[in-house]
Short mmCIF file of C-alpha atoms in Angstrom, two decimals:
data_model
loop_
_atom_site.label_atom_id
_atom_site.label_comp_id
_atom_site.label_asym_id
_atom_site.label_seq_id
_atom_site.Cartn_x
_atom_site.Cartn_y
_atom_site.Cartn_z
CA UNK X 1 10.29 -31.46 -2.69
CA UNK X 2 7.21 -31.36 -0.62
CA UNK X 3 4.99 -29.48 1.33
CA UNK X 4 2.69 -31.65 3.23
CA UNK X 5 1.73 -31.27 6.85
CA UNK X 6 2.74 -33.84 9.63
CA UNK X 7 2.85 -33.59 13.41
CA UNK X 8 6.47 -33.59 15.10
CA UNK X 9 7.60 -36.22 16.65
CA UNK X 10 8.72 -36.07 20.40
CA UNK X 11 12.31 -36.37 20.44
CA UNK X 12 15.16 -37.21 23.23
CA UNK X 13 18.28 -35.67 23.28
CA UNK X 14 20.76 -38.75 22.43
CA UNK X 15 24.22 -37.83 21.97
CA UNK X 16 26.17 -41.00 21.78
CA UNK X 17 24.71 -44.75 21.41
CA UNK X 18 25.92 -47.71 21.45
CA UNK X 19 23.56 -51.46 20.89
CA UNK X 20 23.14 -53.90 18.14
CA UNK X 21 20.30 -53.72 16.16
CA UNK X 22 17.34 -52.07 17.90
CA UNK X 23 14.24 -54.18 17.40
CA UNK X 24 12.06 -51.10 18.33
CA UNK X 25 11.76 -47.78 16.58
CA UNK X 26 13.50 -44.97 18.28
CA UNK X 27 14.54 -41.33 18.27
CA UNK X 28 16.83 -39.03 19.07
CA UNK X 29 18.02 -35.81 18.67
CA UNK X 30 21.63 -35.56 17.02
CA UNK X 31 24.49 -32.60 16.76
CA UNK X 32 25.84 -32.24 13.77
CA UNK X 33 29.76 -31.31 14.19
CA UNK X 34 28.88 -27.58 13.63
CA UNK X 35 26.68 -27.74 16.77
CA UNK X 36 23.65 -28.06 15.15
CA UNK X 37 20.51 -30.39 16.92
CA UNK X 38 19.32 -32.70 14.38
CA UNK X 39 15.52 -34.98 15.04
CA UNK X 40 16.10 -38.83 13.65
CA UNK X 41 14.10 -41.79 13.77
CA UNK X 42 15.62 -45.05 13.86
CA UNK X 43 13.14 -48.08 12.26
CA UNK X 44 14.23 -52.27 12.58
CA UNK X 45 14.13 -54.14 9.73
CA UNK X 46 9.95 -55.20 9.23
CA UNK X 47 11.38 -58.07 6.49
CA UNK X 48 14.41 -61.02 7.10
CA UNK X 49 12.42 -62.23 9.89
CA UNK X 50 11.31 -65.82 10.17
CA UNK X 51 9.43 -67.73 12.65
CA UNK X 52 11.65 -70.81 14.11
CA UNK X 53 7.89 -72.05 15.09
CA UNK X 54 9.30 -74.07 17.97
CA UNK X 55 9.93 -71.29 20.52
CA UNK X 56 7.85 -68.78 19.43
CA UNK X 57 10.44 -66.11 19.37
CA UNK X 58 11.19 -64.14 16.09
CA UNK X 59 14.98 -64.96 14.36
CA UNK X 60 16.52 -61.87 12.13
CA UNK X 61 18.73 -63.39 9.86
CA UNK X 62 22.12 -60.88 10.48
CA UNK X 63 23.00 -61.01 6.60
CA UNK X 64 19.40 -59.07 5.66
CA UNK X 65 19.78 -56.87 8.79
CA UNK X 66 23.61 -55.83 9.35
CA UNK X 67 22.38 -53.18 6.45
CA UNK X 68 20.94 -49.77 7.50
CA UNK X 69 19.51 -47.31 5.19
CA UNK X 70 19.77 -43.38 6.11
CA UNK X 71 17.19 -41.60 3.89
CA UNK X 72 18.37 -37.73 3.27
CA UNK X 73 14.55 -35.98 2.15
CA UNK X 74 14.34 -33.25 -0.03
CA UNK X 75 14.27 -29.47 0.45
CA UNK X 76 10.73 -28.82 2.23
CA UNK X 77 10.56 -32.00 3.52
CA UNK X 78 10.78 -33.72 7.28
CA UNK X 79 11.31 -36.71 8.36
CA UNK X 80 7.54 -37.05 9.41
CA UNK X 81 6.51 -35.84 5.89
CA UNK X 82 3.98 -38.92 4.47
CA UNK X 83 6.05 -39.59 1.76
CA UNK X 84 9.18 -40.00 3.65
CA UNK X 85 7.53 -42.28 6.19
CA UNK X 86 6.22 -44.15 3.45
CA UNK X 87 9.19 -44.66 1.79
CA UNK X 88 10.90 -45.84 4.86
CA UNK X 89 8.38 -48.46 5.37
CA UNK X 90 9.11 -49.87 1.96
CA UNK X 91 12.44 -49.98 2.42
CA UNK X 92 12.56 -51.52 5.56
CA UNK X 93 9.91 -53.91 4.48
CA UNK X 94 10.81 -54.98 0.51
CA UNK X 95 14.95 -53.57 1.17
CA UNK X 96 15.42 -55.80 4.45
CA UNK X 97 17.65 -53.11 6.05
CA UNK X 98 16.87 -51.00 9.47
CA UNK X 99 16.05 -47.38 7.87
CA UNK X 100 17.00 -43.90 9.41
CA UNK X 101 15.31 -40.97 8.75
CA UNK X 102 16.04 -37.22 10.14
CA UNK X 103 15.07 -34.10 9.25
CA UNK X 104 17.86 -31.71 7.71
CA UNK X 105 18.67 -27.95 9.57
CA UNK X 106 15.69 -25.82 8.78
CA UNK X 107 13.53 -28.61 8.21
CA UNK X 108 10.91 -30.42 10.78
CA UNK X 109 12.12 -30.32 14.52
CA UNK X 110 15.65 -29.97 13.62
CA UNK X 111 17.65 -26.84 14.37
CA UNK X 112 19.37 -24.52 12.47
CA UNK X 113 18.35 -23.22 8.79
CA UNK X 114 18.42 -24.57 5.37
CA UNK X 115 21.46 -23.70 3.34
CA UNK X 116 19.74 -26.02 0.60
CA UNK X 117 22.35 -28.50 0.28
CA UNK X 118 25.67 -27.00 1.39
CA UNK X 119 25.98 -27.95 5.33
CA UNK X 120 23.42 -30.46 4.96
CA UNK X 121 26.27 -33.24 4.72
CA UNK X 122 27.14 -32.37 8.34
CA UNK X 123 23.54 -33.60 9.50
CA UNK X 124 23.99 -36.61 6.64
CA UNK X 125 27.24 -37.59 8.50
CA UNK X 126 25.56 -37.03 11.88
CA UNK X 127 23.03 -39.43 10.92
CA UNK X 128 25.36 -42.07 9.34
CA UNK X 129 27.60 -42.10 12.40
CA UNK X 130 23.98 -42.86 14.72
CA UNK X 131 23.46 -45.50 12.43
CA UNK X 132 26.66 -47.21 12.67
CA UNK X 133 26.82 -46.70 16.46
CA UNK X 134 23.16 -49.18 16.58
CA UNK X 135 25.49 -52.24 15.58
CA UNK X 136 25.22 -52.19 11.98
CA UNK X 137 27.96 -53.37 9.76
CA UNK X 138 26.64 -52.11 6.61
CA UNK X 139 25.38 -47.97 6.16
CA UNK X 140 24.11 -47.05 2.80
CA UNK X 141 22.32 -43.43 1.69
CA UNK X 142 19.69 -43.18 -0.23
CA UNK X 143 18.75 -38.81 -1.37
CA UNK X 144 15.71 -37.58 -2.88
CA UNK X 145 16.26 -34.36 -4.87
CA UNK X 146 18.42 -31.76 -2.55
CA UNK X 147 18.85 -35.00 0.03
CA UNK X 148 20.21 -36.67 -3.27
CA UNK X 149 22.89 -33.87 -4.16
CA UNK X 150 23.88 -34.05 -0.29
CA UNK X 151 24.63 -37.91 -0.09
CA UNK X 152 26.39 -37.29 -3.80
CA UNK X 153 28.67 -34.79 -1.67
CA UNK X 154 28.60 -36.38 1.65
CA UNK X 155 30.16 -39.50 -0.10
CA UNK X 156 32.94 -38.06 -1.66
CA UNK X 157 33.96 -35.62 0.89
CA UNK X 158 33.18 -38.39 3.52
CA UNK X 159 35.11 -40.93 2.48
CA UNK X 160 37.60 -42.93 4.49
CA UNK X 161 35.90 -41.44 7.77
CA UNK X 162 33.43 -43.48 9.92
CA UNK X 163 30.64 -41.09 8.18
CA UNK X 164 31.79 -43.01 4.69
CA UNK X 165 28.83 -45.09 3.30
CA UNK X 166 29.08 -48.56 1.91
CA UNK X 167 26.85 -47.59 -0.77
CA UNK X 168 25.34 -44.34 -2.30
CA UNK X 169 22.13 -44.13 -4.00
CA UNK X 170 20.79 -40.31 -5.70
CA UNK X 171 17.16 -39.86 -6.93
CA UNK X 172 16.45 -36.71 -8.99
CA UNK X 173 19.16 -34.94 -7.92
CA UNK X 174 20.98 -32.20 -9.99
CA UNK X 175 24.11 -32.18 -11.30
CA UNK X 176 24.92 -28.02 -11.04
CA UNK X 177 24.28 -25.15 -9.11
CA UNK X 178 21.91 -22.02 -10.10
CA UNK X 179 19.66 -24.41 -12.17
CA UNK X 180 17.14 -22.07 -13.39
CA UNK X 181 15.99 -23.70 -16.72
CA UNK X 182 12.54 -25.16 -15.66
CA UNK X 183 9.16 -23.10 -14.10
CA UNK X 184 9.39 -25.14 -10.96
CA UNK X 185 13.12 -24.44 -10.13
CA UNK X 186 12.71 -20.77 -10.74
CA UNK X 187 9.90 -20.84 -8.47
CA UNK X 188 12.52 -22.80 -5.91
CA UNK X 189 15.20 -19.69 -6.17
CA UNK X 190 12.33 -17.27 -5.94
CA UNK X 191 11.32 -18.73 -2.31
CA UNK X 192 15.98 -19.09 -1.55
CA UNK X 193 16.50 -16.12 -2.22
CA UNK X 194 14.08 -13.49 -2.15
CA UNK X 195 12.92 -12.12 1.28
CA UNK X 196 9.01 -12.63 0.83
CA UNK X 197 9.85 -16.05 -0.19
CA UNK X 198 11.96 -17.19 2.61
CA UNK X 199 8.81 -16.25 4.89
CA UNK X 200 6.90 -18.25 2.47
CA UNK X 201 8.91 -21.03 3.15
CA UNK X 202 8.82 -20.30 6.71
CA UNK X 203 5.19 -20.22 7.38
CA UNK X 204 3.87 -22.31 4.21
CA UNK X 205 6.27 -25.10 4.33
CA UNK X 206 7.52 -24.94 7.23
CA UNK X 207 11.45 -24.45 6.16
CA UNK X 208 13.06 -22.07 7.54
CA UNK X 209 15.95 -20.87 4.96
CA UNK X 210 19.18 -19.27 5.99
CA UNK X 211 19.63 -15.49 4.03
CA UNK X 212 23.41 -15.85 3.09
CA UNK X 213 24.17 -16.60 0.02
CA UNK X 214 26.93 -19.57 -0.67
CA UNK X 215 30.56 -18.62 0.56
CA UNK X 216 32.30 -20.68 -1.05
CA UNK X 217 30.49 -22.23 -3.25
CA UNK X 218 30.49 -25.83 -2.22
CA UNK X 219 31.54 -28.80 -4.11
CA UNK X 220 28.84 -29.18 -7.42
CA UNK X 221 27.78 -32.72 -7.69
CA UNK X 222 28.74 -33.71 -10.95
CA UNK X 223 32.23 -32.99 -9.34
CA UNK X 224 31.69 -34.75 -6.24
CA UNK X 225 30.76 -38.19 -7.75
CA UNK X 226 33.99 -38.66 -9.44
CA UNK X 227 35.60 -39.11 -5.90
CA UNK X 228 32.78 -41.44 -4.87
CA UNK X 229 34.46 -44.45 -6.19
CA UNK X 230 35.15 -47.34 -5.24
CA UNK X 231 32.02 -47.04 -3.40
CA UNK X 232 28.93 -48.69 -5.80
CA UNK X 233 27.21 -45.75 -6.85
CA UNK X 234 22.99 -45.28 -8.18
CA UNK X 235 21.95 -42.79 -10.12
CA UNK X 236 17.75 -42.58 -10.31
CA UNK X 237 15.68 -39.93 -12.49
CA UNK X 238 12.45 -39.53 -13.82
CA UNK X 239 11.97 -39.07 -17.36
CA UNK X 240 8.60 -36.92 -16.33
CA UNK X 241 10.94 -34.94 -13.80
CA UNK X 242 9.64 -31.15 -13.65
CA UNK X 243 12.29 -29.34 -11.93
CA UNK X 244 15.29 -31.31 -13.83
CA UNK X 245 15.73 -32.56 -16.94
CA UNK X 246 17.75 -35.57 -18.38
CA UNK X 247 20.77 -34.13 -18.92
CA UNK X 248 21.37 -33.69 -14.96
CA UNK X 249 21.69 -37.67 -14.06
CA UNK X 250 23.55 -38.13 -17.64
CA UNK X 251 25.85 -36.05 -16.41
CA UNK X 252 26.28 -37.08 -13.02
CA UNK X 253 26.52 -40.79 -14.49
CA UNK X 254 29.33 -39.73 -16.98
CA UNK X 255 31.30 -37.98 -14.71
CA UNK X 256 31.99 -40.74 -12.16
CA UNK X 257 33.50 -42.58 -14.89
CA UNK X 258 33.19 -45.73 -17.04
CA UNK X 259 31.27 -48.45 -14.96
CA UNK X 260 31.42 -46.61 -12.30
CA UNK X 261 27.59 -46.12 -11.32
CA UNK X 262 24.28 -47.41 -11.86
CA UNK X 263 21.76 -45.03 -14.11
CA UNK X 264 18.21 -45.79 -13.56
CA UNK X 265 15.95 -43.66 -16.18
CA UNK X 266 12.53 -44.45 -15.16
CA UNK X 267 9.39 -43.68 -17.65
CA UNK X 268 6.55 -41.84 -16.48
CA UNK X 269 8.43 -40.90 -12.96
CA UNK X 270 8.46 -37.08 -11.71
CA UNK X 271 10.39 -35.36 -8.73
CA UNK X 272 11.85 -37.49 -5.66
CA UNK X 273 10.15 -39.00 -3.01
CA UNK X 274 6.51 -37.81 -3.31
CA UNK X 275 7.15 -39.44 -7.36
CA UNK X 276 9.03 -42.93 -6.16
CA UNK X 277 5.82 -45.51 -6.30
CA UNK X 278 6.13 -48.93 -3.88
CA UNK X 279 7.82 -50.66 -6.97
CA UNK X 280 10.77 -48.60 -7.49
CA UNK X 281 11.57 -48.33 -4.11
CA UNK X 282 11.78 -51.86 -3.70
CA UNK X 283 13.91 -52.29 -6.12
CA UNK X 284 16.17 -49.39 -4.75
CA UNK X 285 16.21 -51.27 -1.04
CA UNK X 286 17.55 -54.43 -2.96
CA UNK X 287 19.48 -52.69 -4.54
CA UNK X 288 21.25 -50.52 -1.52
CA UNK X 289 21.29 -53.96 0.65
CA UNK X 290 23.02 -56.00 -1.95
CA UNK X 291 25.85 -53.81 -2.96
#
């Protein structure tokens, strides 16, 4: 969850794309199958590149960069926030993979508003699909805090389409709805649902929040996971992790079932992206490219 400022980026509309592994950064502006324009940035591989040193040219090796990583951010967040450009650069660098960022409905230059997590995994889907449409064979999702409850979702509600990832990776995500047990995720409902707080959100974070309330009620993540499988599921939490506690990625990793995810419990780590140092998300881009 975070708050910084960034400058937007200019955006093209791109609707449908089709090349093999851009070696250039690009972006494009997406629609989501509800209609809704969605900004995304496309980033090659910086690592699996090697020097044949007779030519001069610059070989990618196709088994480090078939992979593609779509980061989902968490609720404030952009994809031009700092520390979702800086985890993309890891994980393009230390992961191998060609990275995707975007900004979910509400959020940076995308349309739309927030409905913190619910219609999110149409833009997650939207962005997948780009990804797979640049030539890669592999598309794995990596979600920091709301982001990671969306590709929890997005996975299982996903699967079998061509928005299915081939791997699913969820940092500080909750497991449940209406979480209110912590100062910082009371403060979170105050700005959801509460009318002075939406314009907080609006003006001092630059969200803008959709009034209506959930209906339905979508899919909770610790019942989405258990229809994940038999796609290799990650589940990463802090143990320092202000807005939810330990018991949120327990649950999540009990309820896909018996060797059926990964539970990373990482000491001294707080909340989602702005938390994840250099070293853990290196290990999380092995991690996503080698599954």
């Amino acid at each position: 969850m975070t708050s910084a400022a960034e400058g937007r980026f200019h955006m093209v509309d791109v609707f449908s794309l089709t090349s093999v592994h851009h070696r250039v950064p690009r972006r494009a502006m997406l629609r989501t199958e509800d209609g809704v324009r969605i900004e995304a940035v496309y980033e090659p591989a910086t690592a699996g590149v090697t020097d044949t040193g007779v030519t001069g040219t610059a070989v990618r090796d196709p088994a480090v960069t078939d992979t593609a990583v779509v980061l989902a951010h968490g609720f404030t967040g952009s994809a031009g926030r700092p520390s979702v450009r800086r985890a993309a650069r890891v994980l393009a660098g230390h992961g191998a993979a060609a990275v995707v960022t975007f900004s979910f409905r509400g959020h940076g230059g995308s349309g739309g508003r927030s409905t913190v997590g619910d219609r999110e995994v149409l833009d997650l889907s939207a962005a997948v699909r780009w990804a797979r449409e640049q030539g890669h064979a592999r598309v794995v999702t990596v979600g920091f805090s709301m982001g990671g409850s969306v590709v929890l979702r997005q996975a299982a509600l996903d699967r079998g389409t061509p928005g299915s990832p081939d791997a699913v990776a969820a940092v500080s995500a909750p497991a449940r709805w209406f979480y209110r047990g912590t100062p910082a995720m009371r403060r979170v409902h105050w700005v959801i649902t509460r009318p002075e707080g939406r314009l907080m959100g609006r003006l001092g974070l630059g969200t803008r929040i959709d009034h209506r309330a959930w209906d339905p009620v979508p899919l909770p993540p610790v019942e989405a996971v258990p229809l994940i499988a038999p796609t290799p599921l990650l589940i990463v939490h802090g143990d320092r992790d202000p807005y939810f506690p330990l018991d949120h990625p327990r649950a999540l990793a009990a309820a896909a079932g018996k060797g059926a995810a990964e539970l990373w419990l990482e000491p001294g780590m707080g909340h989602a992206e702005n938390a994840a140092g250099p070293e853990l998300l290196a290990r999380l881009g092995n991690w996503l490219t080698r599954r």
